[in-house]
Amino acid sequence: MKVFHICTITNNLKQYEEMKSSYISAGFTEDRCRYSLFDNSKGNVFDPSVFNEIRLSTPEPYIIFCHQDILLNQGDGYDKLIKVVDELNQIDKAWAVAGNAGVSRKGEYVLRITDPFSESYPEWKKGFPYPVESLDENFLLIRTQADISCNLHSAGCIWCLGVYEISSC
C-alpha cells in the first residue's frame, strides 16, 4: 500500500524533476508513494484549491503538498518521516497538518529547514513536534482523514487555527 500522495503545483518542470528525483533517492519510491504533478508551466491552470479534490479522492493515508524546489538531500527521508508520523499519531490521534516551518503562539520561528539561499533561519532547539499557529506552505504533511479544506497558500495558518481549539496542530 502506498503511504504518501505527494502533490506539487509547478511552473518549472526542471525543478519538479529534480525535486521528485531527490524524493525517490530519499526512499519515497513509486511503490511507496503516488506523485501528482499539477503543471502550470504554460499558465495558471491549477490553483491551490486543487487540494480539496485530492483530499476527497486519495486513498493514501497522508498527503504531502510541497513546493517544486524542495530537495531531500540532507539525510532525512522516507523512514524518518514514517517515524515522525508514528510519533504524531501517538501524541495526538486527531492531528491534521504538520510542516517543516511555522510560527508558535509566542511568535517563535519553529523551523527544520535548510535553505541554500538564506542564512537567516534561526536554529530551533526546543525539539519537535511543536504546536504552531501557522505553517509555511513549502512542505505540508496532511492526515487524509482530517476534515480540512482550503486554499493552500493560506492553508498552514487556517488549518492550524482551525484545529488548535480541538487539538494540537
PDB file of C-alpha atoms in Angstrom:
ATOM      1  CA  MET A   1       0.000   0.000   0.000  1.00  0.00           C
ATOM      2  CA  LYS A   2       1.212   3.492  -0.821  1.00  0.00           C
ATOM      3  CA  VAL A   3       1.533   5.715   2.234  1.00  0.00           C
ATOM      4  CA  PHE A   4       2.042   9.197   0.803  1.00  0.00           C
ATOM      5  CA  HIS A   5       0.409  11.093  -2.047  1.00  0.00           C
ATOM      6  CA  ILE A   6       2.982  13.741  -2.970  1.00  0.00           C
ATOM      7  CA  CYS A   7       1.430  16.701  -4.762  1.00  0.00           C
ATOM      8  CA  THR A   8       3.140  19.655  -6.369  1.00  0.00           C
ATOM      9  CA  ILE A   9       1.832  22.572  -8.379  1.00  0.00           C
ATOM     10  CA  THR A  10       4.749  23.590 -10.581  1.00  0.00           C
ATOM     11  CA  ASN A  11       5.623  26.306 -13.019  1.00  0.00           C
ATOM     12  CA  ASN A  12       9.108  24.902 -13.620  1.00  0.00           C
ATOM     13  CA  LEU A  13       9.267  21.304 -14.829  1.00  0.00           C
ATOM     14  CA  LYS A  14      13.062  21.069 -14.438  1.00  0.00           C
ATOM     15  CA  GLN A  15      12.802  21.970 -10.747  1.00  0.00           C
ATOM     16  CA  TYR A  16       9.965  19.485 -10.327  1.00  0.00           C
ATOM     17  CA  GLU A  17      12.016  16.658 -11.874  1.00  0.00           C
ATOM     18  CA  GLU A  18      14.956  17.496  -9.573  1.00  0.00           C
ATOM     19  CA  MET A  19      12.594  17.526  -6.594  1.00  0.00           C
ATOM     20  CA  LYS A  20      10.990  14.203  -7.499  1.00  0.00           C
ATOM     21  CA  SER A  21      14.380  12.595  -8.131  1.00  0.00           C
ATOM     22  CA  SER A  22      15.588  13.717  -4.690  1.00  0.00           C
ATOM     23  CA  TYR A  23      12.440  12.280  -3.070  1.00  0.00           C
ATOM     24  CA  ILE A  24      12.890   8.934  -4.807  1.00  0.00           C
ATOM     25  CA  SER A  25      16.575   8.874  -3.763  1.00  0.00           C
ATOM     26  CA  ALA A  26      15.437   9.543  -0.168  1.00  0.00           C
ATOM     27  CA  GLY A  27      13.185   6.462  -0.192  1.00  0.00           C
ATOM     28  CA  PHE A  28       9.917   7.979  -1.434  1.00  0.00           C
ATOM     29  CA  THR A  29       9.795   5.441  -4.260  1.00  0.00           C
ATOM     30  CA  GLU A  30       6.823   4.998  -6.526  1.00  0.00           C
ATOM     31  CA  ASP A  31       5.903   1.683  -4.897  1.00  0.00           C
ATOM     32  CA  ARG A  32       5.513   3.576  -1.572  1.00  0.00           C
ATOM     33  CA  CYS A  33       4.185   6.902  -2.839  1.00  0.00           C
ATOM     34  CA  ARG A  34       1.968   8.351  -5.515  1.00  0.00           C
ATOM     35  CA  TYR A  35       3.108  11.519  -7.254  1.00  0.00           C
ATOM     36  CA  SER A  36       0.763  14.108  -8.723  1.00  0.00           C
ATOM     37  CA  LEU A  37       2.118  16.952 -10.800  1.00  0.00           C
ATOM     38  CA  PHE A  38      -0.147  19.916 -11.467  1.00  0.00           C
ATOM     39  CA  ASP A  39       1.563  21.558 -14.423  1.00  0.00           C
ATOM     40  CA  ASN A  40       1.337  25.345 -14.515  1.00  0.00           C
ATOM     41  CA  SER A  41       4.434  25.742 -16.686  1.00  0.00           C
ATOM     42  CA  LYS A  42       2.368  27.187 -19.547  1.00  0.00           C
ATOM     43  CA  GLY A  43      -0.037  29.239 -17.432  1.00  0.00           C
ATOM     44  CA  ASN A  44      -2.126  29.137 -14.272  1.00  0.00           C
ATOM     45  CA  VAL A  45      -4.278  26.110 -14.989  1.00  0.00           C
ATOM     46  CA  PHE A  46      -4.255  24.802 -11.419  1.00  0.00           C
ATOM     47  CA  ASP A  47      -4.595  26.823  -8.247  1.00  0.00           C
ATOM     48  CA  PRO A  48      -4.004  25.584  -4.708  1.00  0.00           C
ATOM     49  CA  SER A  49      -7.683  24.743  -4.235  1.00  0.00           C
ATOM     50  CA  VAL A  50      -6.906  21.545  -6.172  1.00  0.00           C
ATOM     51  CA  PHE A  51      -6.085  20.225  -2.687  1.00  0.00           C
ATOM     52  CA  ASN A  52      -9.787  19.925  -1.911  1.00  0.00           C
ATOM     53  CA  GLU A  53     -10.298  17.451  -4.776  1.00  0.00           C
ATOM     54  CA  ILE A  54      -7.194  15.487  -3.826  1.00  0.00           C
ATOM     55  CA  ARG A  55      -8.144  15.127  -0.177  1.00  0.00           C
ATOM     56  CA  LEU A  56     -11.547  13.740  -1.092  1.00  0.00           C
ATOM     57  CA  SER A  57     -10.245  11.226  -3.613  1.00  0.00           C
ATOM     58  CA  THR A  58      -6.855   9.993  -2.398  1.00  0.00           C
ATOM     59  CA  PRO A  59      -6.651   6.514  -0.842  1.00  0.00           C
ATOM     60  CA  GLU A  60      -3.229   7.185   0.721  1.00  0.00           C
ATOM     61  CA  PRO A  61      -3.356   7.948   4.452  1.00  0.00           C
ATOM     62  CA  TYR A  62      -1.129  11.030   4.091  1.00  0.00           C
ATOM     63  CA  ILE A  63      -0.842  13.813   1.550  1.00  0.00           C
ATOM     64  CA  ILE A  64       2.292  15.871   1.087  1.00  0.00           C
ATOM     65  CA  PHE A  65       1.893  19.225  -0.615  1.00  0.00           C
ATOM     66  CA  CYS A  66       5.266  20.751  -1.362  1.00  0.00           C
ATOM     67  CA  HIS A  67       6.996  23.385  -3.422  1.00  0.00           C
ATOM     68  CA  GLN A  68       8.733  22.295  -6.602  1.00  0.00           C
ATOM     69  CA  ASP A  69      12.129  23.383  -5.231  1.00  0.00           C
ATOM     70  CA  ILE A  70      12.167  21.249  -2.058  1.00  0.00           C
ATOM     71  CA  LEU A  71      15.100  18.842  -2.288  1.00  0.00           C
ATOM     72  CA  LEU A  72      15.502  15.967   0.138  1.00  0.00           C
ATOM     73  CA  ASN A  73      19.283  15.910   0.173  1.00  0.00           C
ATOM     74  CA  GLN A  74      20.149  16.493   3.847  1.00  0.00           C
ATOM     75  CA  GLY A  75      19.962  12.877   5.035  1.00  0.00           C
ATOM     76  CA  ASP A  76      16.346  12.618   6.207  1.00  0.00           C
ATOM     77  CA  GLY A  77      13.954  10.623   4.085  1.00  0.00           C
ATOM     78  CA  TYR A  78      11.055   8.197   3.980  1.00  0.00           C
ATOM     79  CA  ASP A  79      11.996   6.209   7.085  1.00  0.00           C
ATOM     80  CA  LYS A  80      12.461   9.385   9.145  1.00  0.00           C
ATOM     81  CA  LEU A  81       9.067  10.743   8.047  1.00  0.00           C
ATOM     82  CA  ILE A  82       7.381   7.444   8.928  1.00  0.00           C
ATOM     83  CA  LYS A  83       8.879   7.762  12.452  1.00  0.00           C
ATOM     84  CA  VAL A  84       7.627  11.356  12.699  1.00  0.00           C
ATOM     85  CA  VAL A  85       4.128  10.313  11.594  1.00  0.00           C
ATOM     86  CA  ASP A  86       4.124   7.489  14.155  1.00  0.00           C
ATOM     87  CA  GLU A  87       5.169   9.958  16.859  1.00  0.00           C
ATOM     88  CA  LEU A  88       2.447  12.434  15.845  1.00  0.00           C
ATOM     89  CA  ASN A  89      -0.143   9.650  15.929  1.00  0.00           C
ATOM     90  CA  GLN A  90       0.970   8.668  19.444  1.00  0.00           C
ATOM     91  CA  ILE A  91       0.858  12.268  20.701  1.00  0.00           C
ATOM     92  CA  ASP A  92      -2.458  13.196  19.095  1.00  0.00           C
ATOM     93  CA  LYS A  93      -4.575  10.779  17.073  1.00  0.00           C
ATOM     94  CA  ALA A  94      -6.600  13.709  15.686  1.00  0.00           C
ATOM     95  CA  TRP A  95      -3.707  15.780  14.300  1.00  0.00           C
ATOM     96  CA  ALA A  96      -4.450  17.325  10.938  1.00  0.00           C
ATOM     97  CA  VAL A  97      -1.401  19.005   9.450  1.00  0.00           C
ATOM     98  CA  ALA A  98       2.331  19.242  10.112  1.00  0.00           C
ATOM     99  CA  GLY A  99       5.116  21.031   8.313  1.00  0.00           C
ATOM    100  CA  ASN A 100       8.762  21.999   8.383  1.00  0.00           C
ATOM    101  CA  ALA A 101       8.376  25.730   9.120  1.00  0.00           C
ATOM    102  CA  GLY A 102       5.901  27.604  11.290  1.00  0.00           C
ATOM    103  CA  VAL A 103       5.342  30.191  13.994  1.00  0.00           C
ATOM    104  CA  SER A 104       4.292  29.378  17.568  1.00  0.00           C
ATOM    105  CA  ARG A 105       1.709  31.253  19.641  1.00  0.00           C
ATOM    106  CA  LYS A 106       4.625  33.093  21.250  1.00  0.00           C
ATOM    107  CA  GLY A 107       5.868  34.292  17.849  1.00  0.00           C
ATOM    108  CA  GLU A 108       8.796  31.873  17.773  1.00  0.00           C
ATOM    109  CA  TYR A 109      10.003  30.606  14.398  1.00  0.00           C
ATOM    110  CA  VAL A 110       9.796  26.813  14.560  1.00  0.00           C
ATOM    111  CA  LEU A 111      11.908  25.514  11.688  1.00  0.00           C
ATOM    112  CA  ARG A 112      13.507  22.371  10.371  1.00  0.00           C
ATOM    113  CA  ILE A 113      14.722  23.637   7.031  1.00  0.00           C
ATOM    114  CA  THR A 114      17.958  24.129   5.125  1.00  0.00           C
ATOM    115  CA  ASP A 115      17.797  26.860   2.502  1.00  0.00           C
ATOM    116  CA  PRO A 116      20.903  27.420   0.360  1.00  0.00           C
ATOM    117  CA  PHE A 117      19.635  30.909  -0.480  1.00  0.00           C
ATOM    118  CA  SER A 118      19.160  32.157   3.079  1.00  0.00           C
ATOM    119  CA  GLU A 119      21.145  32.049   6.281  1.00  0.00           C
ATOM    120  CA  SER A 120      18.528  33.938   8.239  1.00  0.00           C
ATOM    121  CA  TYR A 121      16.691  30.940   9.675  1.00  0.00           C
ATOM    122  CA  PRO A 122      17.206  30.671  13.446  1.00  0.00           C
ATOM    123  CA  GLU A 123      18.158  27.260  14.812  1.00  0.00           C
ATOM    124  CA  TRP A 124      15.247  25.656  16.711  1.00  0.00           C
ATOM    125  CA  LYS A 125      16.397  23.990  19.944  1.00  0.00           C
ATOM    126  CA  LYS A 126      13.157  23.040  21.722  1.00  0.00           C
ATOM    127  CA  GLY A 127      12.500  19.803  19.834  1.00  0.00           C
ATOM    128  CA  PHE A 128       9.806  18.505  17.539  1.00  0.00           C
ATOM    129  CA  PRO A 129       6.913  18.155  17.115  1.00  0.00           C
ATOM    130  CA  TYR A 130       5.917  21.557  18.435  1.00  0.00           C
ATOM    131  CA  PRO A 131       2.461  23.177  18.207  1.00  0.00           C
ATOM    132  CA  VAL A 132       2.270  26.240  15.963  1.00  0.00           C
ATOM    133  CA  GLU A 133      -0.346  28.765  14.895  1.00  0.00           C
ATOM    134  CA  SER A 134       0.748  28.861  11.284  1.00  0.00           C
ATOM    135  CA  LEU A 135       2.757  26.776   8.845  1.00  0.00           C
ATOM    136  CA  ASP A 136       4.585  27.795   5.722  1.00  0.00           C
ATOM    137  CA  GLU A 137       3.125  26.031   2.692  1.00  0.00           C
ATOM    138  CA  ASN A 138       6.522  24.949   1.322  1.00  0.00           C
ATOM    139  CA  PHE A 139       6.051  21.452   2.835  1.00  0.00           C
ATOM    140  CA  LEU A 140       2.782  20.338   4.384  1.00  0.00           C
ATOM    141  CA  LEU A 141       2.007  16.847   5.610  1.00  0.00           C
ATOM    142  CA  ILE A 142      -1.753  16.320   5.880  1.00  0.00           C
ATOM    143  CA  ARG A 143      -3.537  13.394   7.509  1.00  0.00           C
ATOM    144  CA  THR A 144      -6.035  12.474   4.792  1.00  0.00           C
ATOM    145  CA  GLN A 145      -8.765  11.626   7.304  1.00  0.00           C
ATOM    146  CA  ALA A 146      -8.606  15.117   8.798  1.00  0.00           C
ATOM    147  CA  ASP A 147     -11.671  17.046   7.740  1.00  0.00           C
ATOM    148  CA  ILE A 148      -9.933  20.094   6.302  1.00  0.00           C
ATOM    149  CA  SER A 149     -10.114  22.017   3.060  1.00  0.00           C
ATOM    150  CA  CYS A 150      -8.993  25.415   1.841  1.00  0.00           C
ATOM    151  CA  ASN A 151      -6.697  27.358  -0.438  1.00  0.00           C
ATOM    152  CA  LEU A 152      -3.155  26.039   0.046  1.00  0.00           C
ATOM    153  CA  HIS A 153      -1.403  29.407   0.397  1.00  0.00           C
ATOM    154  CA  SER A 154      -3.476  30.151   3.473  1.00  0.00           C
ATOM    155  CA  ALA A 155      -3.751  26.518   4.479  1.00  0.00           C
ATOM    156  CA  GLY A 156      -0.978  26.316   7.049  1.00  0.00           C
ATOM    157  CA  CYS A 157      -2.428  29.150   9.091  1.00  0.00           C
ATOM    158  CA  ILE A 158      -6.097  28.317   8.634  1.00  0.00           C
ATOM    159  CA  TRP A 159      -5.669  24.602   9.374  1.00  0.00           C
ATOM    160  CA  CYS A 160      -3.629  25.284  12.488  1.00  0.00           C
ATOM    161  CA  LEU A 161      -6.018  27.879  13.822  1.00  0.00           C
ATOM    162  CA  GLY A 162      -8.997  25.678  12.960  1.00  0.00           C
ATOM    163  CA  VAL A 163      -7.710  22.639  14.796  1.00  0.00           C
ATOM    164  CA  TYR A 164      -5.985  24.470  17.639  1.00  0.00           C
ATOM    165  CA  GLU A 165      -9.176  24.568  19.639  1.00  0.00           C
ATOM    166  CA  ILE A 166      -9.724  20.840  19.135  1.00  0.00           C
ATOM    167  CA  SER A 167      -6.160  19.604  19.442  1.00  0.00           C
ATOM    168  CA  SER A 168      -2.531  20.466  18.827  1.00  0.00           C
ATOM    169  CA  CYS A 169      -1.509  21.375  15.323  1.00  0.00           C
TER     170      CYS A 169
END
